[in-house]
XYZ file of C-alpha atoms in Angstrom:
635
model
C -0.257 -0.486 -0.337
C 1.780 3.265 -1.236
C 1.818 6.518 1.085
C 1.991 5.344 4.789
C 5.276 6.460 4.982
C 5.012 10.787 6.263
C 5.319 12.819 3.487
C 8.293 13.885 1.451
C 9.674 15.717 -2.091
C 8.372 13.797 -4.910
C 10.587 11.703 -6.604
C 12.784 13.342 -9.486
C 13.049 11.073 -12.103
C 9.093 10.941 -11.598
C 8.451 14.622 -11.929
C 11.231 14.817 -14.593
C 9.475 12.779 -16.762
C 6.220 14.524 -16.011
C 7.699 17.349 -17.178
C 8.658 16.073 -20.386
C 5.185 14.367 -20.660
C 2.812 17.882 -19.843
C 4.923 19.733 -22.429
C 5.365 16.649 -25.223
C 1.550 16.445 -24.806
C 1.210 20.334 -25.591
C 3.564 20.606 -28.432
C 2.507 17.403 -30.418
C -1.062 18.842 -30.297
C -0.345 22.539 -31.103
C 2.099 20.770 -33.962
C -1.572 18.892 -35.312
C -3.233 22.027 -34.703
C -0.990 23.825 -36.888
C -0.637 21.076 -39.416
C -4.413 20.983 -39.636
C -5.180 25.043 -40.170
C -2.248 25.401 -42.212
C -2.097 22.816 -44.918
C -5.681 20.859 -44.475
C -8.667 22.839 -44.323
C -10.665 23.555 -47.957
C -10.359 26.688 -50.095
C -14.455 26.431 -50.890
C -16.049 28.672 -48.971
C -19.264 26.823 -48.480
C -16.977 24.168 -46.706
C -15.311 26.753 -45.055
C -17.661 26.807 -41.268
C -17.767 23.196 -41.318
C -13.899 22.948 -41.608
C -13.071 25.795 -39.131
C -16.122 24.055 -36.345
C -14.359 20.803 -36.599
C -10.531 22.771 -36.012
C -12.662 24.852 -32.913
C -13.519 20.669 -31.472
C -9.760 20.188 -31.829
C -8.466 23.237 -30.682
C -11.187 22.675 -27.526
C -8.250 20.329 -25.182
C -5.132 22.328 -25.321
C -6.186 25.598 -22.679
C -6.352 22.563 -20.066
C -3.543 20.433 -21.112
C -1.463 23.881 -20.212
C -2.892 24.515 -17.116
C -2.693 21.092 -16.402
C 0.518 20.866 -17.185
C 1.899 24.081 -15.189
C -0.342 23.117 -12.104
C 0.779 19.560 -11.433
C 4.417 20.752 -12.104
C 5.647 20.357 -8.340
C 3.956 17.827 -6.009
C 6.490 17.941 -2.883
C 4.798 17.336 0.172
C 5.812 17.861 3.807
C 5.181 16.117 6.931
C 3.262 18.296 10.473
C 5.080 19.990 11.860
C 5.848 18.609 15.763
C 3.749 20.281 18.465
C 5.197 23.042 20.093
C 1.592 24.322 22.300
C 2.272 22.967 26.221
C -0.362 21.118 26.385
C -1.642 19.739 22.961
C -5.270 20.146 21.566
C -8.238 18.246 23.328
C -9.807 15.572 20.247
C -13.165 14.967 19.599
C -13.545 12.028 16.242
C -17.349 12.953 15.538
C -18.692 9.202 12.638
C -21.568 10.341 11.196
C -23.852 7.771 9.918
C -27.105 6.914 9.043
C -28.373 3.765 6.874
C -25.205 1.697 7.576
C -24.938 -1.878 9.030
C -23.016 -3.144 11.859
C -20.464 -4.192 9.048
C -19.389 -1.212 7.105
C -20.089 1.339 10.776
C -18.456 -1.592 13.794
C -14.651 -1.466 12.214
C -14.400 2.778 11.608
C -15.446 3.135 15.440
C -13.121 1.054 16.855
C -10.590 1.897 15.053
C -11.185 5.653 16.175
C -11.356 4.132 20.085
C -8.049 2.901 19.751
C -6.563 5.695 18.580
C -4.017 7.558 20.531
C -3.510 10.533 21.660
C -6.278 10.392 24.260
C -9.324 12.222 22.358
C -12.954 11.206 22.470
C -14.851 9.359 20.006
C -18.664 10.010 18.539
C -21.056 8.191 16.603
C -23.699 10.656 15.861
C -26.216 8.363 14.503
C -29.030 9.891 12.007
C -31.133 6.417 11.725
C -31.626 5.826 15.469
C -30.911 2.618 15.934
C -30.489 0.968 18.927
C -27.943 -1.857 18.280
C -25.782 0.368 16.735
C -25.897 2.437 20.560
C -25.281 -0.547 22.041
C -22.101 -0.915 19.434
C -21.128 2.643 21.027
C -21.307 1.406 24.691
C -19.253 -1.531 23.929
C -16.893 0.157 22.261
C -16.605 3.253 24.625
C -17.694 5.682 22.312
C -20.335 8.473 22.857
C -23.728 7.745 20.954
C -25.316 11.243 19.735
C -29.001 11.528 17.928
C -30.857 13.862 16.939
C -34.877 14.188 17.606
C -34.699 16.274 13.575
C -33.399 15.484 10.824
C -32.592 17.970 9.156
C -29.624 18.804 6.848
C -28.564 14.859 6.563
C -24.910 14.772 6.995
C -24.056 19.008 8.000
C -26.730 19.012 10.090
C -26.035 16.185 11.996
C -22.717 17.766 12.419
C -23.814 21.034 13.441
C -26.317 19.193 16.015
C -23.444 17.907 17.005
C -21.710 21.380 17.316
C -24.296 22.617 18.930
C -24.564 20.146 21.932
C -20.816 20.608 22.833
C -21.203 24.307 23.185
C -24.035 23.757 24.695
C -22.216 21.088 27.495
C -18.944 23.696 27.675
C -21.452 26.558 28.929
C -22.449 24.122 31.394
C -18.759 23.558 32.648
C -17.833 20.422 31.039
C -13.811 21.081 28.633
C -14.381 21.774 25.371
C -12.170 20.658 22.792
C -9.988 22.369 20.202
C -9.944 20.081 17.097
C -12.385 18.315 15.365
C -11.884 14.931 13.290
C -14.413 13.539 11.006
C -14.888 10.022 9.290
C -17.585 8.785 7.101
C -18.461 5.430 8.662
C -17.128 3.540 6.307
C -13.481 4.981 6.401
C -11.332 3.158 8.872
C -8.360 5.040 10.517
C -5.338 3.570 10.552
C -2.854 4.086 14.227
C -0.900 6.683 12.597
C -3.902 8.510 12.349
C -3.994 11.457 14.611
C -0.114 11.396 15.951
C 0.737 12.948 12.299
C -1.677 15.582 11.614
C -2.019 17.452 15.197
C 1.327 19.020 14.062
C -0.404 21.504 12.112
C -2.380 22.822 14.471
C 0.851 24.718 16.012
C -0.002 26.878 13.392
C -2.902 29.034 14.206
C -4.020 30.350 10.582
C -4.470 26.521 9.907
C -8.705 25.319 9.630
C -7.975 22.503 7.978
C -5.975 19.025 7.713
C -7.282 17.076 5.436
C -5.686 13.515 4.147
C -5.983 11.840 1.191
C -9.296 8.814 1.062
C -7.939 5.212 -0.387
C -10.384 2.299 -0.356
C -9.880 -1.229 0.275
C -13.011 -2.583 -1.239
C -10.616 -3.783 -4.475
C -13.319 -4.461 -7.626
C -15.434 -1.438 -6.709
C -16.730 0.353 -9.391
C -13.919 2.936 -10.112
C -10.805 0.785 -9.574
C -8.927 0.507 -12.467
C -5.825 -1.799 -10.585
C -3.617 1.384 -9.963
C -5.418 3.613 -7.389
C -8.871 3.747 -8.081
C -10.751 6.766 -9.977
C -9.849 9.331 -6.351
C -6.296 8.030 -7.147
C -5.457 10.842 -9.385
C -7.006 13.472 -7.499
C -5.862 12.624 -4.085
C -1.984 11.457 -5.257
C -1.376 14.625 -7.701
C -4.942 17.433 -8.082
C -4.573 17.546 -3.883
C -1.037 17.317 -3.055
C 0.009 19.948 -5.662
C -2.642 22.601 -4.126
C -0.314 22.069 -1.229
C 1.707 25.526 -2.008
C 1.484 29.299 -1.371
C -1.540 30.828 -2.327
C -4.007 27.274 -3.004
C -4.128 24.720 -0.631
C -7.620 21.815 -0.832
C -10.593 21.606 0.224
C -12.612 19.363 2.722
C -13.657 16.443 1.647
C -15.855 15.227 4.816
C -13.939 12.700 5.769
C -10.281 11.683 6.639
C -10.035 15.517 8.070
C -9.225 17.618 10.474
C -11.411 21.623 11.403
C -10.272 24.200 14.024
C -13.332 24.112 15.751
C -12.966 27.602 16.018
C -12.535 28.167 12.916
C -15.431 26.134 12.118
C -18.080 28.429 14.471
C -16.334 31.315 13.915
C -18.220 30.414 10.026
C -21.388 29.359 11.578
C -20.808 25.608 11.527
C -21.033 23.079 8.867
C -22.386 25.445 5.529
C -25.848 23.691 4.556
C -26.919 25.975 2.054
C -25.552 23.490 -0.495
C -25.545 19.551 -0.749
C -21.758 19.645 -0.600
C -21.302 20.851 2.383
C -17.678 20.029 1.896
C -16.410 22.403 -0.214
C -18.722 25.545 0.700
C -17.013 24.825 4.226
C -14.164 25.224 2.692
C -14.680 28.626 0.829
C -16.278 30.021 3.663
C -13.423 29.196 5.606
C -11.199 31.036 3.291
C -13.332 34.181 2.867
C -12.223 34.359 6.397
C -9.189 33.821 6.119
C -8.323 30.526 7.293
C -5.617 28.833 5.787
C -5.947 25.004 4.522
C -3.264 21.641 4.566
C -3.344 18.353 2.699
C -1.357 15.456 4.532
C 0.044 13.340 1.872
C -0.708 10.118 3.518
C -2.532 7.230 4.007
C -4.553 7.709 7.682
C -7.842 5.696 6.743
C -9.238 3.057 4.352
C -12.396 3.382 3.154
C -15.119 2.310 1.263
C -15.587 3.455 -2.683
C -18.351 2.769 -5.028
C -19.124 -0.613 -5.757
C -21.967 -0.939 -8.780
C -22.558 1.793 -11.292
C -25.998 2.905 -9.553
C -23.500 3.398 -6.712
C -20.813 5.608 -8.169
C -23.628 7.488 -10.601
C -25.412 8.806 -6.994
C -22.460 9.809 -5.175
C -20.896 11.702 -8.866
C -24.498 13.170 -9.213
C -24.778 14.137 -5.497
C -20.767 15.741 -5.782
C -22.382 17.282 -9.309
C -24.846 19.312 -8.787
C -23.666 20.583 -5.023
C -20.980 22.120 -7.293
C -23.418 23.376 -8.684
C -24.994 25.025 -6.143
C -22.125 26.537 -4.939
C -20.972 27.595 -8.431
C -24.029 29.933 -7.875
C -23.775 30.181 -4.625
C -20.798 32.206 -3.725
C -20.954 33.698 -7.313
C -17.389 32.004 -7.712
C -16.857 33.722 -11.615
C -16.307 36.823 -9.590
C -14.830 35.417 -6.402
C -11.474 36.674 -7.203
C -11.892 39.843 -5.131
C -11.162 37.543 -1.774
C -9.492 34.339 -3.923
C -6.197 33.945 -4.246
C -5.545 32.780 -8.542
C -4.547 29.624 -7.526
C -7.565 28.915 -5.242
C -9.687 31.127 -7.717
C -8.506 28.511 -10.452
C -9.274 25.671 -8.776
C -12.111 26.073 -7.589
C -14.094 27.868 -9.722
C -12.510 25.095 -12.417
C -13.163 22.723 -10.833
C -17.124 23.014 -10.227
C -17.378 23.634 -13.780
C -15.415 20.620 -14.972
C -18.838 18.736 -13.269
C -20.209 20.073 -16.696
C -17.437 17.197 -18.934
C -20.749 15.638 -19.166
C -21.683 18.134 -21.369
C -18.484 18.140 -22.848
C -18.103 14.650 -23.390
C -21.431 14.635 -25.139
C -20.852 17.253 -27.267
C -17.431 15.493 -28.912
C -19.533 12.583 -30.402
C -21.748 14.965 -32.191
C -19.950 17.814 -33.249
C -17.856 14.713 -35.318
C -21.062 12.370 -36.021
C -22.838 15.992 -37.565
C -19.550 16.900 -39.487
C -19.990 12.925 -40.826
C -23.619 12.670 -41.793
C -23.329 16.833 -43.510
C -20.510 15.079 -45.842
C -19.272 18.572 -45.417
C -14.997 19.200 -47.053
C -13.446 18.912 -43.390
C -9.872 17.885 -44.256
C -7.759 17.813 -47.887
C -5.421 15.777 -46.463
C -3.846 13.203 -47.901
C -6.057 9.420 -45.999
C -2.974 8.612 -45.304
C -1.284 10.548 -44.117
C -4.056 11.978 -41.958
C -4.807 8.900 -40.539
C -0.201 8.788 -39.299
C -0.347 12.707 -38.110
C -3.762 12.131 -36.529
C -2.127 8.321 -34.709
C 1.203 9.539 -33.552
C -0.435 13.404 -31.856
C -3.250 10.903 -29.803
C -0.354 8.628 -28.784
C 1.460 11.074 -28.107
C -1.271 12.935 -26.042
C -1.429 9.427 -24.165
C 1.702 9.035 -22.965
C 2.200 12.848 -22.500
C -0.165 12.931 -19.630
C -0.142 9.540 -18.224
C 3.412 11.122 -17.343
C 1.901 14.625 -16.168
C -0.845 11.747 -14.035
C 2.875 10.766 -12.517
C 1.019 7.239 -13.930
C -2.246 7.672 -11.869
C -4.482 6.795 -13.997
C -5.821 4.303 -16.956
C -6.844 5.246 -20.061
C -9.719 2.154 -20.231
C -10.971 2.886 -16.964
C -10.719 6.419 -16.735
C -12.338 6.550 -20.465
C -15.426 3.549 -18.935
C -16.035 6.838 -16.257
C -15.750 9.352 -18.889
C -18.564 8.587 -20.531
C -20.747 7.068 -17.587
C -20.814 10.421 -16.254
C -22.419 11.834 -19.485
C -25.639 11.420 -16.929
C -24.270 13.405 -14.467
C -23.218 16.442 -16.167
C -27.136 17.246 -17.983
C -28.046 16.859 -14.386
C -25.779 19.866 -13.667
C -26.927 21.607 -16.685
C -30.606 21.661 -16.671
C -29.781 22.177 -12.576
C -28.222 25.297 -13.631
C -31.093 25.904 -16.466
C -34.518 25.465 -13.697
C -32.580 25.796 -10.254
C -34.563 22.867 -9.060
C -34.609 22.274 -4.453
C -32.202 19.590 -4.595
C -31.734 16.253 -1.618
C -28.730 15.327 0.099
C -28.849 11.062 -1.452
C -25.930 8.523 0.942
C -24.739 6.582 -1.351
C -25.575 3.304 -0.239
C -23.162 0.742 0.996
C -23.634 -3.205 2.332
C -26.095 -5.566 1.044
C -28.261 -5.417 -2.415
C -31.815 -7.635 -1.914
C -30.903 -8.933 -4.814
C -27.907 -9.672 -7.058
C -27.964 -7.368 -10.491
C -25.714 -6.176 -13.053
C -25.683 -2.420 -13.861
C -28.482 -0.513 -15.566
C -27.542 1.170 -18.624
C -28.492 5.051 -18.678
C -30.924 5.731 -21.712
C -28.434 8.727 -23.263
C -25.714 6.235 -23.772
C -28.275 3.671 -25.445
C -29.134 7.072 -27.470
C -25.548 7.555 -28.179
C -25.414 3.907 -29.033
C -27.841 4.074 -32.232
C -26.384 7.581 -33.952
C -23.266 6.205 -33.120
C -24.512 3.129 -35.393
C -26.582 5.372 -37.856
C -24.091 8.069 -38.361
C -21.281 4.944 -39.330
C -23.907 3.208 -41.671
C -24.791 5.879 -43.625
C -21.514 7.056 -43.882
C -19.898 3.942 -45.337
C -22.799 4.020 -47.776
C -22.017 7.650 -49.126
C -18.187 6.365 -49.857
C -19.990 3.594 -51.594
C -22.859 5.899 -53.385
C -25.187 4.151 -51.869
C -26.680 7.847 -51.368
C -25.625 10.895 -52.095
C -22.299 12.565 -50.498
C -20.048 14.909 -51.770
C -17.412 14.266 -48.877
C -13.637 13.735 -50.030
C -12.441 10.217 -48.356
C -9.467 12.689 -45.857
C -12.659 14.394 -45.500
C -14.588 11.390 -44.508
C -11.544 9.782 -42.748
C -11.425 13.211 -39.986
C -14.878 13.068 -38.795
C -14.597 9.379 -39.056
C -11.426 9.133 -37.161
C -12.416 11.026 -34.028
C -16.531 9.670 -33.938
C -15.047 5.809 -34.412
C -12.908 6.829 -31.089
C -16.578 7.913 -29.318
C -17.863 4.418 -30.696
C -14.271 2.749 -28.598
C -15.279 5.069 -25.653
C -18.999 4.355 -25.925
C -18.439 1.278 -25.540
C -16.154 0.649 -22.912
C -18.618 2.378 -21.200
C -21.055 -0.054 -21.764
C -19.250 -3.144 -21.077
C -18.093 -1.774 -18.024
C -21.397 -0.535 -16.621
C -23.231 -3.597 -17.764
C -20.548 -6.529 -16.180
C -21.624 -8.598 -14.248
C -18.315 -8.059 -11.889
C -19.718 -5.069 -10.641
C -23.086 -6.227 -10.118
C -24.573 -5.768 -5.983
C -23.895 -8.075 -4.106
C -26.176 -9.482 -0.930
C -23.341 -9.735 1.609
C -22.352 -6.757 4.246
C -18.394 -6.993 4.480
C -15.468 -7.897 2.404
C -13.152 -10.662 2.488
C -9.697 -10.378 2.740
C -7.352 -13.269 1.384
C -4.743 -13.873 4.029
C -2.562 -16.526 4.859
C -1.571 -16.532 8.037
C -1.307 -19.399 11.337
C -4.310 -19.378 14.112
C -5.433 -22.062 16.338
C -9.330 -22.677 16.448
C -10.764 -24.353 19.550
C -6.427 -25.636 20.659
C -5.707 -27.200 16.665
C -3.621 -25.479 14.602
C -4.554 -24.180 11.524
C -4.106 -21.623 8.865
C -5.969 -18.428 8.055
C -7.177 -18.497 3.901
C -9.987 -15.387 4.205
C -10.828 -12.541 6.669
C -14.286 -9.867 7.186
C -15.031 -8.060 10.246
C -17.560 -10.784 10.062
C -15.966 -14.294 9.772
C -13.029 -15.989 8.603
C -12.664 -18.931 6.401
C -9.879 -21.488 7.682
C -8.130 -24.636 6.814
C -7.655 -27.564 9.511
C -6.289 -31.332 10.028
C -9.416 -33.307 8.624
C -12.877 -33.534 10.792
C -10.805 -31.018 13.810
C -14.124 -29.322 14.240
C -17.593 -30.835 14.242
C -20.662 -29.676 12.016
C -21.734 -26.714 13.417
C -21.382 -24.984 16.698
C -18.806 -22.742 17.769
C -15.690 -22.736 18.374
C -12.984 -20.623 19.676
C -10.367 -19.134 17.175
C -7.069 -17.142 18.293
C -5.268 -15.154 15.569
C -1.711 -14.064 15.846
C -1.926 -10.774 18.838
C -5.069 -11.288 18.993
C -7.448 -11.677 21.681
C -9.509 -14.739 20.767
C -12.846 -14.818 20.188
C -15.561 -17.523 19.837
C -17.448 -17.977 16.535
C -20.231 -19.635 14.996
C -19.446 -22.350 12.441
C -21.277 -22.096 8.849
C -19.844 -24.066 6.974
C -17.373 -27.459 6.913
C -15.958 -28.899 3.719
C -13.771 -32.375 3.536
C -10.509 -31.588 0.471
C -9.141 -34.473 -1.092
C -6.201 -33.016 0.137
C -7.685 -34.872 3.908
C -7.820 -30.895 5.254
C -10.788 -30.042 6.027
C -11.988 -26.053 5.595
C -14.046 -24.059 8.084
C -16.201 -21.331 7.356
C -16.588 -18.883 10.767
C -18.877 -16.347 11.567
C -19.474 -13.763 14.092
C -22.843 -14.317 16.389
C -25.475 -11.247 15.650
C -24.769 -8.638 18.519
C -21.232 -9.981 19.612
C -19.664 -6.352 19.155
C -16.582 -7.498 21.469
C -15.632 -9.885 18.800
C -16.658 -7.642 15.156
C -13.773 -5.307 17.582
C -11.480 -8.046 17.542
C -11.307 -9.051 13.748
C -11.615 -5.452 12.461
C -9.033 -4.419 14.432
C -6.860 -7.516 13.241
C -7.712 -5.815 9.531
C -7.046 -2.738 10.379
C -4.493 -2.524 13.146
C -2.569 -5.377 12.799
C -0.029 -5.999 15.081
C 3.752 -6.308 14.082
C 4.521 -10.109 12.637
C 0.997 -11.223 12.661
C 1.266 -11.730 8.397
C 4.442 -12.333 7.524
C 4.294 -11.315 3.689
C 2.878 -7.981 5.692
C 5.546 -4.915 5.976
C 6.393 -2.521 8.376
C 3.135 -0.846 9.873
C 0.423 -2.391 7.007
C -2.515 -3.712 7.801
C -3.837 -6.761 6.970
C -7.144 -5.200 4.625
C -4.441 -4.072 2.317
C -2.997 -7.841 1.187
C -4.884 -8.105 -1.028
C -7.902 -6.173 -0.445
C -8.172 -5.179 -4.556
C -8.053 -8.414 -5.442
C -10.728 -9.505 -3.625
C -15.152 -9.423 -3.323
C -17.306 -9.036 -0.779
C -17.325 -12.201 1.612
C -19.948 -14.420 2.290
C -20.453 -14.055 6.235
């Protein structure tokens, strides 16, 4: 697992390659555009509009490429300074929750309570669940619920802030720092000790750490760091510079309570309360810091529907912030860098509209039969192909290789509905409701459903290609030359390939809903089960699967499991299988309501004892061994 060590300077070779790639990609596109404008545009006045329109479409990526090369030029980071005050800050860690299952909530609460230094852990339950109160009592966390459930997560946290203020007025000791974890983000041991030093600077209001995910095979998993790896490992790192700074991402973060109270608590005017709160802090002159170190592990959206719901909420909230804060006119209270980051960061959610145009413009140019290029088809193919390849290679280097292009293209197609929804909200300004991204099991296993717009695009592409092919064969009226057909056709076929990647991913059985609540990790370690020595095969917060000598356990009942470095727990025997090699495979699960056993398994997975798993490096949690490659547990 990457980034477990304290933040530090960027690798020199990676930075050098990023510089070469970023400049190379921009130069390659610039030379291509010069060639297109100088040597390939038709002279006939009737074709000038179509030809220049096609060229304008090809110019669109260039400003973004240049801007990215400038802003991602340096990714150096630094650790938090040692805290210089006489007494460390008093910390309260908040875990907002709503309807997540015990297998999701239990490891977060257990790990939060085990953190050092001394602090309080509050579980803010908007679901009013009695079992959650029992879990908190077992783990010695404070359980908080409220009578009115307005403003979702923001309202939940603000209720806790009001409770703190009320208790302080009655003489209770106050808090200095507020740590926030989503209920599915399990903190690692260094979460507080690595970050609290930043608050020695009285100007710091927010410390944001990256969000890393342990459920391998999630919908946005690209086999590298996941789609958000690019955001946290490149974009957020690049903001650790003068005049910039990260925004609050809702979880794996710490806030100065004084600063939060100064801006009236967590923003409730929009459904993207974290970014909006950050803007209020910046407006008051507070500083934000990005701490580039993996300090918690969470759950990424596992299915297409979860992904789309989450991204649509983020996008619509960004549109609310754009209009509510009038970001296009925010330069008067923002640095140039922050102005660029926040304005472009919100407008980025209209990307889906741009992707839609990337389909329609070449399709219209091709279907019209207009002359858009006079280049020899062979020459055009060679120049276009070379330019595109250099652009992909260069952009990947600039992104520090934190991207897998087939996955990125597939997910971009799936964000078309998000862009359309954002544009429609800007026009209609309808009221929005915060929708929680569901975690845990579904009632049945079902594959993702294709958004209608993708089906419409697929029909348009097929019909356009078929009509153009008929025109080239002389079956329908057609006046475009081979070069013009190839110019528009190249972009359309590229768009069709991207669309195909998106459709295949959405409909893949791999991303179907699951009827299981917890995720298993395939990890080998020596264990003892009811006095019999065996080997751990996989583990989740809800149970384990072990390999034992033949007939070591009965088919039902209970067994006592002892993991390396952990207390013994009593589990239910779910299933036993006799192997051909004379061994027995046994599945064990935590009994309902046995919160103590959930805690033991959770801490072993996320706060793994040293030397418990021989294959692990120092400080690496067991959940990281093969979590990316495995699916949900069967227990």
